[in-house]
GROMACS .gro file of C-alpha atoms in nm:
model
  302
    1MET     CA    1   0.000   0.000   0.000
    2ASN     CA    2   0.125   0.347  -0.082
    3SER     CA    3   0.193   0.506   0.258
    4LEU     CA    4   0.151   0.859   0.123
    5LEU     CA    5  -0.210   0.781   0.040
    6SER     CA    6  -0.285   0.549   0.329
    7LEU     CA    7  -0.301   0.829   0.586
    8GLN     CA    8  -0.653   0.894   0.458
    9SER     CA    9  -0.789   0.549   0.537
   10ILE     CA   10  -0.880   0.545   0.910
   11PRO     CA   11  -1.212   0.706   1.005
   12THR     CA   12  -1.184   1.032   1.195
   13ALA     CA   13  -1.368   0.863   1.480
   14MET     CA   14  -1.055   0.665   1.561
   15ALA     CA   15  -0.860   0.988   1.597
   16LYS     CA   16  -1.123   1.128   1.835
   17LYS     CA   17  -1.129   0.805   2.033
   18THR     CA   18  -0.750   0.807   2.066
   19LYS     CA   19  -0.754   1.171   2.173
   20ALA     CA   20  -1.017   1.098   2.437
   21LYS     CA   21  -0.799   0.821   2.574
   22LEU     CA   22  -0.503   1.055   2.595
   23ASN     CA   23  -0.704   1.295   2.809
   24LYS     CA   24  -0.708   1.019   3.075
   25PRO     CA   25  -0.340   0.930   3.113
   26ALA     CA   26  -0.407   0.688   3.398
   27SER     CA   27  -0.631   0.470   3.179
   28PRO     CA   28  -0.492   0.182   2.972
   29LEU     CA   29  -0.380   0.295   2.629
   30PRO     CA   30  -0.573   0.163   2.328
   31PRO     CA   31  -0.401  -0.078   2.090
   32PRO     CA   32  -0.188   0.130   1.851
   33PRO     CA   33  -0.324   0.157   1.497
   34ASP     CA   34  -0.102   0.051   1.211
   35MET     CA   35   0.077   0.354   1.061
   36ASN     CA   36  -0.023   0.229   0.718
   37ASN     CA   37  -0.383   0.289   0.824
   38ALA     CA   38  -0.340   0.609   1.027
   39ASP     CA   39  -0.523   0.921   0.913
   40ASP     CA   40  -0.424   1.286   0.912
   41ASP     CA   41  -0.657   1.375   1.200
   42LEU     CA   42  -0.497   1.110   1.419
   43MET     CA   43  -0.149   1.237   1.336
   44THR     CA   44  -0.259   1.593   1.411
   45ASP     CA   45  -0.418   1.492   1.741
   46LEU     CA   46  -0.110   1.303   1.856
   47LEU     CA   47   0.115   1.594   1.757
   48ALA     CA   48  -0.107   1.829   1.959
   49GLU     CA   49  -0.067   1.601   2.261
   50LEU     CA   50   0.311   1.600   2.220
   51GLU     CA   51   0.312   1.980   2.209
   52SER     CA   52   0.089   2.016   2.515
   53ARG     CA   53   0.230   2.107   2.856
   54ASP     CA   54   0.091   1.798   3.026
   55HIS     CA   55   0.381   1.558   3.068
   56ASN     CA   56   0.155   1.256   3.121
   57ARG     CA   57  -0.022   1.324   2.793
   58GLN     CA   58   0.311   1.374   2.617
   59VAL     CA   59   0.443   1.042   2.742
   60ALA     CA   60   0.118   0.860   2.658
   61SER     CA   61   0.114   1.001   2.306
   62ALA     CA   62   0.481   0.917   2.257
   63GLY     CA   63   0.412   0.561   2.364
   64ILE     CA   64   0.136   0.520   2.106
   65LEU     CA   65   0.351   0.665   1.830
   66ASN     CA   66   0.648   0.448   1.912
   67GLU     CA   67   0.429   0.138   1.902
   68MET     CA   68   0.307   0.260   1.563
   69HIS     CA   69   0.671   0.257   1.446
   70ILE     CA   70   0.659   0.628   1.369
   71GLN     CA   71   1.036   0.648   1.311
   72GLU     CA   72   1.025   0.391   1.031
   73HIS     CA   73   0.711   0.549   0.888
   74ALA     CA   74   0.871   0.894   0.877
   75THR     CA   75   1.172   0.755   0.693
   76GLU     CA   76   0.946   0.583   0.441
   77LEU     CA   77   0.751   0.904   0.380
   78GLU     CA   78   1.073   1.099   0.329
   79THR     CA   79   1.187   0.847   0.069
   80GLN     CA   80   0.853   0.869  -0.111
   81ALA     CA   81   0.851   1.250  -0.096
   82SER     CA   82   1.197   1.271  -0.251
   83LYS     CA   83   1.059   1.083  -0.551
   84LYS     CA   84   0.725   1.263  -0.583
   85GLN     CA   85   0.854   1.620  -0.531
   86ASP     CA   86   0.513   1.773  -0.454
   87ALA     CA   87   0.406   1.995  -0.167
   88LYS     CA   88   0.155   1.750  -0.021
   89SER     CA   89   0.406   1.465   0.000
   90ARG     CA   90   0.675   1.694   0.140
   91PHE     CA   91   0.438   1.820   0.409
   92LYS     CA   92   0.341   1.468   0.515
   93ALA     CA   93   0.707   1.368   0.537
   94ARG     CA   94   0.805   1.673   0.742
   95GLN     CA   95   0.505   1.634   0.971
   96ALA     CA   96   0.584   1.267   1.031
   97ARG     CA   97   0.948   1.348   1.105
   98LYS     CA   98   0.848   1.623   1.348
   99VAL     CA   99   0.609   1.387   1.526
  100ALA     CA  100   0.875   1.114   1.535
  101GLN     CA  101   1.134   1.346   1.687
  102LEU     CA  102   0.895   1.476   1.953
  103ALA     CA  103   0.782   1.122   2.033
  104GLN     CA  104   1.143   1.021   2.078
  105SER     CA  105   1.210   1.311   2.317
  106PHE     CA  106   0.912   1.221   2.539
  107SER     CA  107   0.955   0.846   2.534
  108PRO     CA  108   0.972   0.682   2.878
  109ASP     CA  109   1.308   0.557   2.994
  110ASP     CA  110   1.256   0.215   2.841
  111PRO     CA  111   1.589   0.032   2.803
  112ALA     CA  112   1.469  -0.139   2.484
  113VAL     CA  113   1.363   0.193   2.330
  114GLN     CA  114   1.685   0.363   2.433
  115GLU     CA  115   1.888   0.074   2.294
  116ARG     CA  116   1.705   0.094   1.961
  117LEU     CA  117   1.750   0.470   1.934
  118ALA     CA  118   2.118   0.442   2.018
  119ARG     CA  119   2.160   0.167   1.758
  120GLU     CA  120   1.982   0.368   1.488
  121GLY     CA  121   2.187   0.676   1.569
  122LYS     CA  122   2.510   0.481   1.549
  123GLU     CA  123   2.408   0.316   1.221
  124GLU     CA  124   2.330   0.656   1.070
  125GLN     CA  125   2.656   0.806   1.192
  126ASP     CA  126   2.856   0.505   1.073
  127GLN     CA  127   2.708   0.528   0.724
  128ILE     CA  128   2.773   0.902   0.698
  129THR     CA  129   3.129   0.855   0.827
  130ARG     CA  130   3.190   0.570   0.584
  131VAL     CA  131   3.068   0.765   0.281
  132ALA     CA  132   3.253   1.080   0.388
  133SER     CA  133   3.576   0.885   0.444
  134SER     CA  134   3.552   0.734   0.095
  135LEU     CA  135   3.557   1.092  -0.034
  136GLY     CA  136   3.852   1.189   0.187
  137LEU     CA  137   3.625   1.392   0.414
  138GLN     CA  138   3.527   1.406   0.779
  139VAL     CA  139   3.234   1.559   0.964
  140TYR     CA  140   3.289   1.911   1.093
  141ASP     CA  141   3.032   1.981   1.363
  142ILE     CA  142   2.802   2.280   1.317
  143ASN     CA  143   2.614   2.441   1.605
  144PRO     CA  144   2.256   2.300   1.625
  145ASP     CA  145   2.085   2.638   1.655
  146GLY     CA  146   1.830   2.636   1.371
  147HIS     CA  147   2.081   2.794   1.133
  148CYS     CA  148   2.282   2.475   1.080
  149LEU     CA  149   2.208   2.431   0.709
  150PHE     CA  150   2.318   2.784   0.630
  151SER     CA  151   2.621   2.766   0.860
  152ALA     CA  152   2.732   2.438   0.701
  153ILE     CA  153   2.704   2.580   0.349
  154ALA     CA  154   2.877   2.902   0.459
  155ASP     CA  155   3.165   2.692   0.594
  156GLN     CA  156   3.191   2.510   0.262
  157LEU     CA  157   3.177   2.826   0.052
  158ALA     CA  158   3.464   2.978   0.249
  159LEU     CA  159   3.659   2.651   0.237
  160LEU     CA  160   3.623   2.636  -0.141
  161GLY     CA  161   3.714   3.003  -0.184
  162VAL     CA  162   3.378   3.086  -0.340
  163ILE     CA  163   3.325   3.372  -0.093
  164PRO     CA  164   3.563   3.546   0.151
  165PRO     CA  165   3.559   3.405   0.507
  166ALA     CA  166   3.425   3.735   0.640
  167GLN     CA  167   3.110   3.688   0.430
  168ALA     CA  168   3.063   3.325   0.529
  169THR     CA  169   2.794   3.375   0.793
  170TYR     CA  170   2.462   3.201   0.831
  171ALA     CA  171   2.287   3.539   0.808
  172ALA     CA  172   2.443   3.617   0.472
  173ILE     CA  173   2.365   3.270   0.335
  174ARG     CA  174   2.007   3.285   0.465
  175THR     CA  175   1.961   3.617   0.288
  176THR     CA  176   2.102   3.478  -0.036
  177ALA     CA  177   1.869   3.176  -0.026
  178ALA     CA  178   1.559   3.379   0.060
  179ASN     CA  179   1.631   3.645  -0.201
  180PHE     CA  180   1.695   3.387  -0.473
  181ILE     CA  181   1.370   3.203  -0.398
  182HIS     CA  182   1.180   3.532  -0.388
  183ALA     CA  183   1.325   3.635  -0.724
  184HIS     CA  184   1.226   3.304  -0.888
  185PRO     CA  185   0.870   3.231  -0.770
  186ASP     CA  186   0.780   3.020  -1.074
  187ASP     CA  187   1.068   2.784  -0.998
  188PHE     CA  188   0.991   2.735  -0.629
  189LEU     CA  189   0.617   2.777  -0.576
  190PRO     CA  190   0.536   2.427  -0.711
  191PHE     CA  191   0.754   2.281  -0.435
  192LEU     CA  192   0.617   2.489  -0.149
  193PRO     CA  193   0.300   2.407   0.045
  194SER     CA  194  -0.019   2.600   0.004
  195ALA     CA  195  -0.038   2.791   0.332
  196GLU     CA  196   0.187   2.928   0.606
  197GLY     CA  197   0.499   2.730   0.520
  198GLU     CA  198   0.566   2.358   0.506
  199ASP     CA  199   0.430   2.293   0.855
  200GLY     CA  200   0.136   2.530   0.831
  201ALA     CA  201  -0.237   2.468   0.848
  202GLY     CA  202  -0.379   2.395   0.506
  203ALA     CA  203  -0.052   2.267   0.365
  204LEU     CA  204  -0.214   1.936   0.274
  205ASP     CA  205  -0.388   2.123  -0.005
  206PRO     CA  206  -0.167   2.059  -0.310
  207GLY     CA  207  -0.238   2.411  -0.439
  208MET     CA  208   0.039   2.670  -0.442
  209MET     CA  209   0.092   2.955  -0.200
  210ASN     CA  210  -0.059   3.289  -0.283
  211ARG     CA  211   0.172   3.587  -0.320
  212ALA     CA  212   0.132   3.706   0.038
  213GLU     CA  213   0.212   3.359   0.174
  214PHE     CA  214   0.513   3.333  -0.055
  215ASP     CA  215   0.644   3.674   0.054
  216ASN     CA  216   0.599   3.572   0.417
  217TYR     CA  217   0.778   3.240   0.360
  218CYS     CA  218   1.080   3.418   0.213
  219ALA     CA  219   1.089   3.685   0.484
  220THR     CA  220   1.063   3.423   0.758
  221MET     CA  221   1.341   3.218   0.601
  222ARG     CA  222   1.559   3.529   0.579
  223ASP     CA  223   1.496   3.679   0.921
  224THR     CA  224   1.435   3.394   1.168
  225ALA     CA  225   1.595   3.069   1.282
  226ILE     CA  226   1.342   2.851   1.099
  227TRP     CA  227   1.505   2.539   0.957
  228GLY     CA  228   1.608   2.545   0.595
  229GLY     CA  229   1.546   2.247   0.372
  230GLU     CA  230   1.554   2.128   0.014
  231PRO     CA  231   1.417   2.449  -0.146
  232GLU     CA  232   1.694   2.647   0.020
  233ILE     CA  233   1.960   2.395  -0.085
  234VAL     CA  234   1.842   2.418  -0.446
  235ALA     CA  235   1.836   2.797  -0.427
  236LEU     CA  236   2.189   2.819  -0.289
  237SER     CA  237   2.326   2.575  -0.544
  238ARG     CA  238   2.188   2.795  -0.820
  239ALA     CA  239   2.275   3.127  -0.655
  240PHE     CA  240   2.642   3.033  -0.615
  241ASN     CA  241   2.648   2.808  -0.924
  242VAL     CA  242   2.800   2.523  -0.725
  243PRO     CA  243   2.668   2.165  -0.689
  244ILE     CA  244   2.567   2.066  -0.337
  245HIS     CA  245   2.608   1.702  -0.234
  246VAL     CA  246   2.424   1.595   0.081
  247VAL     CA  247   2.557   1.280   0.251
  248GLN     CA  248   2.296   1.105   0.464
  249GLY     CA  249   2.226   0.784   0.649
  250GLY     CA  250   1.984   0.632   0.402
  251ASN     CA  251   1.925   0.552   0.039
  252PRO     CA  252   2.057   0.720  -0.163
  253ALA     CA  253   2.366   0.782   0.047
  254VAL     CA  254   2.437   1.105  -0.143
  255VAL     CA  255   2.166   1.343  -0.265
  256VAL     CA  256   2.295   1.569  -0.542
  257HIS     CA  257   2.166   1.918  -0.622
  258ASP     CA  258   2.321   2.069  -0.934
  259PRO     CA  259   2.259   2.428  -1.049
  260SER     CA  260   2.191   2.298  -1.399
  261GLY     CA  261   1.927   2.056  -1.275
  262ASP     CA  262   2.130   1.759  -1.403
  263SER     CA  263   2.242   1.568  -1.094
  264THR     CA  264   2.487   1.354  -1.293
  265ILE     CA  265   2.724   1.631  -1.405
  266SER     CA  266   2.924   1.669  -1.084
  267GLN     CA  267   2.941   1.291  -1.040
  268ARG     CA  268   3.102   1.223  -1.376
  269GLN     CA  269   3.459   1.108  -1.391
  270GLY     CA  270   3.692   1.398  -1.455
  271TYR     CA  271   3.466   1.666  -1.307
  272ALA     CA  272   3.704   1.922  -1.156
  273GLY     CA  273   3.473   2.199  -1.037
  274PRO     CA  274   3.404   2.289  -0.674
  275ILE     CA  275   3.144   2.084  -0.485
  276ILE     CA  276   2.977   2.180  -0.158
  277ARG     CA  277   2.955   1.871   0.062
  278ILE     CA  278   2.743   1.864   0.376
  279SER     CA  279   2.592   1.587   0.588
  280TYR     CA  280   2.228   1.549   0.691
  281HIS     CA  281   2.155   1.387   1.028
  282ARG     CA  282   1.809   1.276   1.136
  283ARG     CA  283   1.915   1.133   1.471
  284GLN     CA  284   2.221   1.325   1.588
  285PHE     CA  285   2.003   1.557   1.794
  286GLY     CA  286   1.670   1.448   1.942
  287LEU     CA  287   1.463   1.754   1.854
  288GLY     CA  288   1.522   1.796   1.485
  289GLU     CA  289   1.713   1.738   1.166
  290HIS     CA  290   2.068   1.870   1.155
  291TYR     CA  291   2.331   1.956   0.897
  292ASN     CA  292   2.709   1.947   0.934
  293SER     CA  293   2.990   2.049   0.701
  294LEU     CA  294   3.224   1.789   0.548
  295ARG     CA  295   3.586   1.900   0.547
  296PRO     CA  296   3.893   1.726   0.400
  297ILE     CA  297   4.067   1.484   0.635
  298PRO     CA  298   4.396   1.648   0.738
  299VAL     CA  299   4.707   1.489   0.593
  300ARG     CA  300   4.930   1.358   0.869
  301GLN     CA  301   5.284   1.486   0.863
  302SER     CA  302   5.543   1.209   0.881
   0.00000   0.00000   0.00000
């Protein structure tokens, strides 16, 4: 069953029933529904519980989501969204990842859960390290402050000599990304959700943003610490005319963004141009996705 479509299949009544259960944290939790049969209302209700200030409700909701294998489901949705490239799929993937990360942070201190999370984190880090090492690179840690994507790309641009080090700040790179997107609405609107950004209400509508929403998206991306994502990576690749390769713990191991739109150019044998290389971590930090820079491994002096 296609998981991107299957979120529509459970009746809303199940979502309301689950929410009612969560309002009574002392009561036994209902059997967790299969994520392949979960609906959008249920996901929204559980996310609301995770974002509440009632710790018992947060823990109860996290328990349900973990039994629903939300981590695996989020990864599956991200894989599907990378293929479909539409706003609705991207929203579902980002929502599922946000729910998964919050569920992880409120999970009870269950040794089995902690062991699984530690194992998954190590597997992701090992894969990223292995791919980076094969390229003669190592992870350079970037501060996890909401600006990590822009800081990682700034570090790479300075390292490659594309911009002077004094200009390699997250603020400057944010501005470049936001301004480029704003100047090319026809190129980016089809990949942006319909209302209030990728996590906004109404974003399940596959329609495009209106002009006011688009202007707000660009201003928010420029002026706040909101996370950047694929639209900003594409924009920066084109703005600086440099391919951006993202190493991740998944398949594919390297996601390529080329300013020409042809992802094969910078992977061809003999390509000698600069390449920005960053790493994407889903599990390095419990509360959100994170980007690091990939720097050359220093040559040891004999």
